[in-house]
Amino acid sequence: MKKSEIRFSIALDDQKVPEAISWTATDAGPDIHFAKAINIALWDRDERGTMKIDLWTKEMPVDEMKRFYVDTMGAMAESIITATNDSVMATKMRNLCRELMDHIEEEESKQPR
């Protein structure tokens, strides 16, 4: 059986706020990759519930964070099709993503340039 590893490294400041997030993966080559935020959800088979880790660096602007979450939800809509073939649920999730993007774009249009 082939095994693959993903490793995250989080550099924290004195107040334990993430300053840097890096990751490596055996299937992503030898390079170290950097991120401003991570969102990991795991289904705990014993507890039958979701365990989550949400981290972001001080450098992550609010507008990028909002887009990150909408992108994550969009990716989840695609995953739900693959995992369950539930097109109704996926369509509802995509529609919500469109509404949220409209909201983000409206907010951005009101900000001074």
Short mmCIF file of N, CA, C and O in Angstrom, two decimals:
data_model
loop_
_atom_site.label_atom_id
_atom_site.label_comp_id
_atom_site.label_asym_id
_atom_site.label_seq_id
_atom_site.Cartn_x
_atom_site.Cartn_y
_atom_site.Cartn_z
N MET A 1 0.83 -1.18 0.00
CA MET A 1 0.00 0.00 0.00
C MET A 1 0.88 1.25 0.00
O MET A 1 1.82 1.34 0.78
N LYS A 2 0.57 2.19 -0.89
CA LYS A 2 1.30 3.45 -0.96
C LYS A 2 0.82 4.38 0.15
O LYS A 2 -0.37 4.43 0.44
N LYS A 3 1.73 5.09 0.76
CA LYS A 3 1.38 6.07 1.78
C LYS A 3 1.84 7.44 1.32
O LYS A 3 2.84 7.57 0.63
N SER A 4 1.09 8.43 1.71
CA SER A 4 1.42 9.81 1.40
C SER A 4 1.27 10.63 2.68
O SER A 4 0.38 10.37 3.48
N GLU A 5 2.16 11.58 2.87
CA GLU A 5 2.12 12.42 4.06
C GLU A 5 1.99 13.88 3.67
O GLU A 5 2.60 14.33 2.70
N ILE A 6 1.22 14.61 4.46
CA ILE A 6 1.13 16.06 4.35
C ILE A 6 1.51 16.60 5.72
O ILE A 6 0.95 16.18 6.74
N ARG A 7 2.45 17.52 5.73
CA ARG A 7 2.91 18.10 7.00
C ARG A 7 2.73 19.62 6.95
O ARG A 7 3.11 20.26 5.98
N PHE A 8 2.16 20.13 8.04
CA PHE A 8 2.00 21.58 8.19
C PHE A 8 2.94 22.05 9.28
O PHE A 8 3.12 21.38 10.29
N SER A 9 3.52 23.22 9.07
CA SER A 9 4.36 23.84 10.08
C SER A 9 3.83 25.25 10.32
O SER A 9 3.64 26.01 9.36
N ILE A 10 3.57 25.58 11.57
CA ILE A 10 2.99 26.87 11.91
C ILE A 10 3.97 27.61 12.81
O ILE A 10 4.32 27.13 13.89
N ALA A 11 4.44 28.78 12.36
CA ALA A 11 5.30 29.63 13.18
C ALA A 11 4.41 30.61 13.93
O ALA A 11 3.59 31.31 13.32
N LEU A 12 4.55 30.64 15.26
CA LEU A 12 3.70 31.48 16.11
C LEU A 12 4.49 32.63 16.72
O LEU A 12 5.68 32.48 17.01
N ASP A 13 3.81 33.75 16.94
CA ASP A 13 4.46 34.86 17.64
C ASP A 13 4.34 34.62 19.16
O ASP A 13 3.88 33.56 19.59
N ASP A 14 4.73 35.61 19.96
CA ASP A 14 4.70 35.46 21.42
C ASP A 14 3.29 35.27 21.97
O ASP A 14 3.11 34.68 23.04
N GLN A 15 2.28 35.76 21.25
CA GLN A 15 0.89 35.60 21.68
C GLN A 15 0.24 34.36 21.05
O GLN A 15 -0.98 34.21 21.08
N LYS A 16 1.05 33.52 20.41
CA LYS A 16 0.59 32.29 19.77
C LYS A 16 -0.33 32.55 18.57
O LYS A 16 -1.21 31.76 18.26
N VAL A 17 -0.10 33.67 17.89
CA VAL A 17 -0.82 34.00 16.66
C VAL A 17 0.06 33.56 15.49
O VAL A 17 1.27 33.85 15.48
N PRO A 18 -0.50 32.84 14.52
CA PRO A 18 0.33 32.38 13.39
C PRO A 18 0.96 33.53 12.61
O PRO A 18 0.29 34.49 12.23
N GLU A 19 2.27 33.43 12.42
CA GLU A 19 3.00 34.38 11.59
C GLU A 19 3.29 33.80 10.22
O GLU A 19 3.38 34.53 9.24
N ALA A 20 3.47 32.48 10.16
CA ALA A 20 3.77 31.82 8.89
C ALA A 20 3.20 30.41 8.92
O ALA A 20 3.21 29.74 9.96
N ILE A 21 2.69 30.00 7.77
CA ILE A 21 2.17 28.65 7.60
C ILE A 21 2.89 28.05 6.40
O ILE A 21 2.88 28.64 5.31
N SER A 22 3.52 26.91 6.59
CA SER A 22 4.16 26.22 5.47
C SER A 22 3.72 24.76 5.48
O SER A 22 3.26 24.25 6.49
N TRP A 23 3.85 24.14 4.31
CA TRP A 23 3.47 22.74 4.22
C TRP A 23 4.32 22.02 3.18
O TRP A 23 4.87 22.62 2.27
N THR A 24 4.44 20.72 3.39
CA THR A 24 5.10 19.84 2.44
C THR A 24 4.23 18.60 2.30
O THR A 24 3.44 18.28 3.19
N ALA A 25 4.36 17.95 1.16
CA ALA A 25 3.62 16.71 0.94
C ALA A 25 4.48 15.79 0.09
O ALA A 25 5.18 16.24 -0.83
N THR A 26 4.43 14.52 0.39
CA THR A 26 5.25 13.56 -0.34
C THR A 26 4.88 13.55 -1.82
O THR A 26 5.74 13.30 -2.66
N ASP A 27 3.64 13.83 -2.16
CA ASP A 27 3.23 13.83 -3.57
C ASP A 27 3.33 15.20 -4.23
O ASP A 27 2.93 15.38 -5.38
N ALA A 28 3.88 16.20 -3.50
CA ALA A 28 4.00 17.56 -4.06
C ALA A 28 5.45 17.95 -4.30
O ALA A 28 5.74 19.12 -4.49
N GLY A 29 6.34 16.98 -4.30
CA GLY A 29 7.75 17.26 -4.53
C GLY A 29 8.44 17.72 -3.26
O GLY A 29 7.84 17.81 -2.19
N PRO A 30 9.73 18.05 -3.37
CA PRO A 30 10.52 18.36 -2.19
C PRO A 30 10.37 19.80 -1.68
O PRO A 30 10.85 20.12 -0.60
N ASP A 31 9.71 20.66 -2.45
CA ASP A 31 9.63 22.08 -2.08
C ASP A 31 8.75 22.31 -0.86
O ASP A 31 7.80 21.57 -0.61
N ILE A 32 9.08 23.37 -0.14
CA ILE A 32 8.23 23.84 0.96
C ILE A 32 7.29 24.88 0.36
O ILE A 32 7.71 25.78 -0.36
N HIS A 33 5.99 24.73 0.63
CA HIS A 33 4.98 25.64 0.12
C HIS A 33 4.48 26.51 1.27
O HIS A 33 4.47 26.08 2.42
N PHE A 34 4.06 27.73 0.94
CA PHE A 34 3.59 28.66 1.97
C PHE A 34 2.14 29.03 1.73
O PHE A 34 1.67 29.05 0.59
N ALA A 35 1.43 29.32 2.82
CA ALA A 35 0.02 29.69 2.74
C ALA A 35 -0.25 30.80 3.75
O ALA A 35 0.46 30.94 4.75
N LYS A 36 -1.29 31.57 3.49
CA LYS A 36 -1.73 32.58 4.45
C LYS A 36 -2.80 32.02 5.38
O LYS A 36 -3.03 32.55 6.45
N ALA A 37 -3.47 30.93 4.94
CA ALA A 37 -4.54 30.35 5.76
C ALA A 37 -4.70 28.88 5.42
O ALA A 37 -4.38 28.45 4.32
N ILE A 38 -5.20 28.12 6.40
CA ILE A 38 -5.57 26.73 6.16
C ILE A 38 -6.90 26.47 6.85
O ILE A 38 -7.24 27.08 7.86
N ASN A 39 -7.64 25.57 6.25
CA ASN A 39 -8.94 25.14 6.79
C ASN A 39 -8.98 23.64 6.57
O ASN A 39 -9.04 23.18 5.44
N ILE A 40 -8.91 22.89 7.66
CA ILE A 40 -8.88 21.44 7.58
C ILE A 40 -10.09 20.89 8.33
O ILE A 40 -10.34 21.28 9.47
N ALA A 41 -10.82 20.03 7.67
CA ALA A 41 -11.96 19.37 8.32
C ALA A 41 -11.76 17.86 8.23
O ALA A 41 -11.43 17.35 7.16
N LEU A 42 -11.94 17.19 9.34
CA LEU A 42 -11.80 15.74 9.40
C LEU A 42 -13.08 15.15 9.96
O LEU A 42 -13.67 15.69 10.89
N TRP A 43 -13.52 14.03 9.41
CA TRP A 43 -14.66 13.32 9.96
C TRP A 43 -14.14 12.29 10.94
O TRP A 43 -13.43 11.35 10.55
N ASP A 44 -14.43 12.48 12.22
CA ASP A 44 -14.00 11.55 13.26
C ASP A 44 -14.92 10.33 13.24
O ASP A 44 -16.11 10.43 13.53
N ARG A 45 -14.37 9.19 12.86
CA ARG A 45 -15.21 8.00 12.70
C ARG A 45 -15.77 7.49 14.01
O ARG A 45 -16.83 6.89 14.04
N ASP A 46 -15.06 7.72 15.12
CA ASP A 46 -15.56 7.25 16.42
C ASP A 46 -16.64 8.19 16.98
O ASP A 46 -17.64 7.74 17.50
N GLU A 47 -16.38 9.49 16.88
CA GLU A 47 -17.32 10.48 17.41
C GLU A 47 -18.44 10.80 16.42
O GLU A 47 -19.42 11.44 16.78
N ARG A 48 -18.25 10.39 15.17
CA ARG A 48 -19.21 10.67 14.10
C ARG A 48 -19.52 12.16 14.01
O ARG A 48 -20.66 12.59 13.97
N GLY A 49 -18.46 12.93 13.98
CA GLY A 49 -18.58 14.39 13.90
C GLY A 49 -17.36 14.99 13.26
O GLY A 49 -16.34 14.32 13.06
N THR A 50 -17.46 16.26 12.95
CA THR A 50 -16.39 16.97 12.27
C THR A 50 -15.45 17.61 13.28
O THR A 50 -15.88 18.23 14.24
N MET A 51 -14.18 17.43 13.02
CA MET A 51 -13.13 18.12 13.77
C MET A 51 -12.51 19.12 12.79
O MET A 51 -12.23 18.76 11.65
N LYS A 52 -12.31 20.37 13.23
CA LYS A 52 -11.82 21.41 12.32
C LYS A 52 -10.60 22.11 12.87
O LYS A 52 -10.47 22.27 14.08
N ILE A 53 -9.77 22.53 11.95
CA ILE A 53 -8.64 23.39 12.27
C ILE A 53 -8.70 24.56 11.29
O ILE A 53 -8.66 24.36 10.07
N ASP A 54 -8.82 25.76 11.81
CA ASP A 54 -8.81 26.98 11.01
C ASP A 54 -7.70 27.87 11.52
O ASP A 54 -7.71 28.27 12.69
N LEU A 55 -6.74 28.16 10.67
CA LEU A 55 -5.63 29.04 11.04
C LEU A 55 -5.37 30.02 9.91
O LEU A 55 -5.50 29.68 8.74
N TRP A 56 -4.99 31.23 10.28
CA TRP A 56 -4.59 32.21 9.28
C TRP A 56 -3.52 33.10 9.87
O TRP A 56 -3.46 33.30 11.08
N THR A 57 -2.67 33.62 9.00
CA THR A 57 -1.57 34.47 9.44
C THR A 57 -2.05 35.91 9.59
O THR A 57 -3.13 36.28 9.11
N LYS A 58 -1.21 36.70 10.23
CA LYS A 58 -1.49 38.13 10.40
C LYS A 58 -1.59 38.82 9.04
O LYS A 58 -2.22 39.86 8.93
N GLU A 59 -0.94 38.25 8.03
CA GLU A 59 -0.91 38.86 6.69
C GLU A 59 -2.18 38.61 5.88
O GLU A 59 -2.33 39.16 4.80
N MET A 60 -3.09 37.80 6.38
CA MET A 60 -4.29 37.45 5.61
C MET A 60 -5.30 38.59 5.71
O MET A 60 -5.92 38.78 6.75
N PRO A 61 -5.51 39.34 4.62
CA PRO A 61 -6.49 40.42 4.65
C PRO A 61 -7.91 39.87 4.71
O PRO A 61 -8.19 38.75 4.26
N VAL A 62 -8.81 40.66 5.27
CA VAL A 62 -10.20 40.24 5.44
C VAL A 62 -10.84 39.89 4.10
O VAL A 62 -11.54 38.89 3.98
N ASP A 63 -10.59 40.69 3.05
CA ASP A 63 -11.21 40.40 1.75
C ASP A 63 -10.73 39.07 1.19
O ASP A 63 -11.52 38.31 0.64
N GLU A 64 -9.46 38.75 1.37
CA GLU A 64 -8.95 37.46 0.91
C GLU A 64 -9.52 36.32 1.75
O GLU A 64 -9.78 35.24 1.23
N MET A 65 -9.73 36.56 3.04
CA MET A 65 -10.31 35.53 3.90
C MET A 65 -11.72 35.20 3.44
O MET A 65 -12.10 34.02 3.36
N LYS A 66 -12.50 36.22 3.10
CA LYS A 66 -13.86 35.98 2.63
C LYS A 66 -13.84 35.17 1.34
O LYS A 66 -14.61 34.21 1.17
N ARG A 67 -12.96 35.53 0.41
CA ARG A 67 -12.85 34.79 -0.84
C ARG A 67 -12.37 33.35 -0.60
O ARG A 67 -12.83 32.42 -1.26
N PHE A 68 -11.47 33.19 0.35
CA PHE A 68 -10.97 31.85 0.71
C PHE A 68 -12.13 30.95 1.14
O PHE A 68 -12.24 29.80 0.70
N TYR A 69 -13.01 31.48 1.98
CA TYR A 69 -14.13 30.67 2.45
C TYR A 69 -15.14 30.38 1.35
O TYR A 69 -15.67 29.27 1.26
N VAL A 70 -15.39 31.34 0.48
CA VAL A 70 -16.31 31.09 -0.64
C VAL A 70 -15.70 30.05 -1.58
O VAL A 70 -16.38 29.13 -2.03
N ASP A 71 -14.40 30.18 -1.86
CA ASP A 71 -13.72 29.19 -2.70
C ASP A 71 -13.79 27.80 -2.08
O ASP A 71 -14.00 26.80 -2.77
N THR A 72 -13.61 27.73 -0.77
CA THR A 72 -13.67 26.45 -0.06
C THR A 72 -15.06 25.84 -0.18
O THR A 72 -15.21 24.64 -0.45
N MET A 73 -16.08 26.67 -0.02
CA MET A 73 -17.45 26.17 -0.16
C MET A 73 -17.73 25.70 -1.59
O MET A 73 -18.40 24.68 -1.80
N GLY A 74 -17.20 26.42 -2.57
CA GLY A 74 -17.36 25.99 -3.96
C GLY A 74 -16.70 24.65 -4.23
O GLY A 74 -17.26 23.80 -4.92
N ALA A 75 -15.52 24.47 -3.67
CA ALA A 75 -14.83 23.19 -3.82
C ALA A 75 -15.62 22.07 -3.13
O ALA A 75 -15.68 20.94 -3.62
N MET A 76 -16.25 22.39 -2.02
CA MET A 76 -17.06 21.40 -1.31
C MET A 76 -18.28 21.02 -2.16
O MET A 76 -18.69 19.85 -2.15
N ALA A 77 -18.82 21.97 -2.89
CA ALA A 77 -19.96 21.66 -3.78
C ALA A 77 -19.54 20.65 -4.83
O ALA A 77 -20.30 19.72 -5.15
N GLU A 78 -18.34 20.81 -5.37
CA GLU A 78 -17.83 19.85 -6.36
C GLU A 78 -17.58 18.49 -5.71
O GLU A 78 -17.87 17.45 -6.29
N SER A 79 -17.06 18.50 -4.49
CA SER A 79 -16.79 17.25 -3.78
C SER A 79 -18.07 16.49 -3.45
O SER A 79 -18.08 15.26 -3.47
N ILE A 80 -19.13 17.22 -3.13
CA ILE A 80 -20.38 16.54 -2.77
C ILE A 80 -20.94 15.77 -3.96
O ILE A 80 -21.52 14.70 -3.80
N ILE A 81 -20.73 16.29 -5.18
CA ILE A 81 -21.17 15.56 -6.38
C ILE A 81 -20.39 14.25 -6.49
O ILE A 81 -20.95 13.18 -6.69
N THR A 82 -19.07 14.34 -6.34
CA THR A 82 -18.23 13.15 -6.45
C THR A 82 -18.53 12.14 -5.34
O THR A 82 -18.62 10.94 -5.60
N ALA A 83 -18.71 12.63 -4.13
CA ALA A 83 -18.89 11.74 -2.98
C ALA A 83 -20.29 11.14 -2.88
O ALA A 83 -20.43 9.99 -2.46
N THR A 84 -21.32 11.92 -3.27
CA THR A 84 -22.69 11.45 -3.02
C THR A 84 -23.59 11.49 -4.25
O THR A 84 -24.70 10.96 -4.19
N ASN A 85 -23.15 12.16 -5.29
CA ASN A 85 -23.96 12.34 -6.49
C ASN A 85 -25.25 13.12 -6.20
O ASN A 85 -26.24 13.00 -6.92
N ASP A 86 -25.23 13.95 -5.15
CA ASP A 86 -26.39 14.75 -4.77
C ASP A 86 -26.31 16.11 -5.47
O ASP A 86 -25.73 17.07 -4.96
N SER A 87 -26.89 16.19 -6.66
CA SER A 87 -26.81 17.42 -7.46
C SER A 87 -27.65 18.54 -6.86
O SER A 87 -27.32 19.72 -7.04
N VAL A 88 -28.71 18.22 -6.13
CA VAL A 88 -29.53 19.26 -5.49
C VAL A 88 -28.70 20.00 -4.44
O VAL A 88 -28.67 21.23 -4.41
N MET A 89 -28.03 19.24 -3.60
CA MET A 89 -27.20 19.85 -2.56
C MET A 89 -26.08 20.68 -3.19
O MET A 89 -25.80 21.81 -2.76
N ALA A 90 -25.43 20.14 -4.21
CA ALA A 90 -24.33 20.85 -4.87
C ALA A 90 -24.84 22.15 -5.50
O ALA A 90 -24.18 23.19 -5.40
N THR A 91 -25.99 22.11 -6.14
CA THR A 91 -26.54 23.31 -6.77
C THR A 91 -26.86 24.37 -5.72
O THR A 91 -26.57 25.56 -5.92
N LYS A 92 -27.42 23.97 -4.60
CA LYS A 92 -27.72 24.93 -3.53
C LYS A 92 -26.44 25.55 -2.98
O LYS A 92 -26.41 26.76 -2.69
N MET A 93 -25.41 24.75 -2.86
CA MET A 93 -24.13 25.28 -2.37
C MET A 93 -23.54 26.25 -3.38
O MET A 93 -23.04 27.32 -3.00
N ARG A 94 -23.59 25.92 -4.67
CA ARG A 94 -23.08 26.83 -5.71
C ARG A 94 -23.86 28.14 -5.72
O ARG A 94 -23.28 29.22 -5.88
N ASN A 95 -25.18 28.04 -5.57
CA ASN A 95 -26.01 29.25 -5.55
C ASN A 95 -25.64 30.14 -4.36
O ASN A 95 -25.57 31.37 -4.50
N LEU A 96 -25.41 29.53 -3.21
CA LEU A 96 -24.98 30.30 -2.04
C LEU A 96 -23.64 30.97 -2.31
O LEU A 96 -23.44 32.14 -1.97
N CYS A 97 -22.73 30.27 -2.96
CA CYS A 97 -21.43 30.84 -3.29
C CYS A 97 -21.59 32.06 -4.21
O CYS A 97 -20.92 33.08 -4.02
N ARG A 98 -22.49 31.96 -5.18
CA ARG A 98 -22.75 33.11 -6.07
C ARG A 98 -23.29 34.30 -5.28
O ARG A 98 -22.87 35.44 -5.49
N GLU A 99 -24.21 34.03 -4.37
CA GLU A 99 -24.77 35.11 -3.53
C GLU A 99 -23.67 35.76 -2.68
O GLU A 99 -23.62 36.98 -2.55
N LEU A 100 -22.82 34.94 -2.10
CA LEU A 100 -21.75 35.46 -1.27
C LEU A 100 -20.74 36.26 -2.09
O LEU A 100 -20.25 37.31 -1.64
N MET A 101 -20.43 35.80 -3.29
CA MET A 101 -19.52 36.55 -4.15
C MET A 101 -20.13 37.89 -4.55
O MET A 101 -19.44 38.91 -4.60
N ASP A 102 -21.43 37.90 -4.83
CA ASP A 102 -22.11 39.17 -5.12
C ASP A 102 -21.98 40.12 -3.94
O ASP A 102 -21.71 41.32 -4.11
N HIS A 103 -22.15 39.59 -2.73
CA HIS A 103 -22.01 40.40 -1.52
C HIS A 103 -20.59 40.95 -1.39
O HIS A 103 -20.40 42.15 -1.12
N ILE A 104 -19.60 40.10 -1.60
CA ILE A 104 -18.20 40.54 -1.50
C ILE A 104 -17.91 41.62 -2.54
O ILE A 104 -17.29 42.64 -2.23
N GLU A 105 -18.34 41.39 -3.78
CA GLU A 105 -18.09 42.37 -4.84
C GLU A 105 -18.80 43.69 -4.57
O GLU A 105 -18.26 44.75 -4.84
N GLU A 106 -19.99 43.62 -4.00
CA GLU A 106 -20.72 44.84 -3.65
C GLU A 106 -19.96 45.60 -2.55
O GLU A 106 -19.81 46.83 -2.62
N GLU A 107 -19.49 44.88 -1.55
CA GLU A 107 -18.69 45.51 -0.49
C GLU A 107 -17.44 46.19 -1.07
O GLU A 107 -17.11 47.31 -0.71
N GLU A 108 -16.76 45.48 -1.96
CA GLU A 108 -15.53 46.00 -2.55
C GLU A 108 -15.80 47.23 -3.41
O GLU A 108 -14.98 48.15 -3.46
N SER A 109 -16.94 47.28 -4.09
CA SER A 109 -17.25 48.42 -4.94
C SER A 109 -17.52 49.68 -4.12
O SER A 109 -17.37 50.79 -4.62
N LYS A 110 -17.87 49.52 -2.86
CA LYS A 110 -18.15 50.67 -1.98
C LYS A 110 -16.91 51.21 -1.31
O LYS A 110 -16.93 52.29 -0.73
N GLN A 111 -15.81 50.44 -1.38
CA GLN A 111 -14.58 50.87 -0.72
C GLN A 111 -13.84 51.87 -1.60
O GLN A 111 -13.78 51.73 -2.82
N PRO A 112 -13.24 52.88 -0.96
CA PRO A 112 -12.45 53.86 -1.75
C PRO A 112 -11.23 53.20 -2.35
O PRO A 112 -10.63 52.29 -1.75
N ARG A 113 -10.88 53.63 -3.53
CA ARG A 113 -9.71 53.04 -4.22
C ARG A 113 -8.49 53.87 -4.03
O ARG A 113 -8.29 54.90 -3.89
#
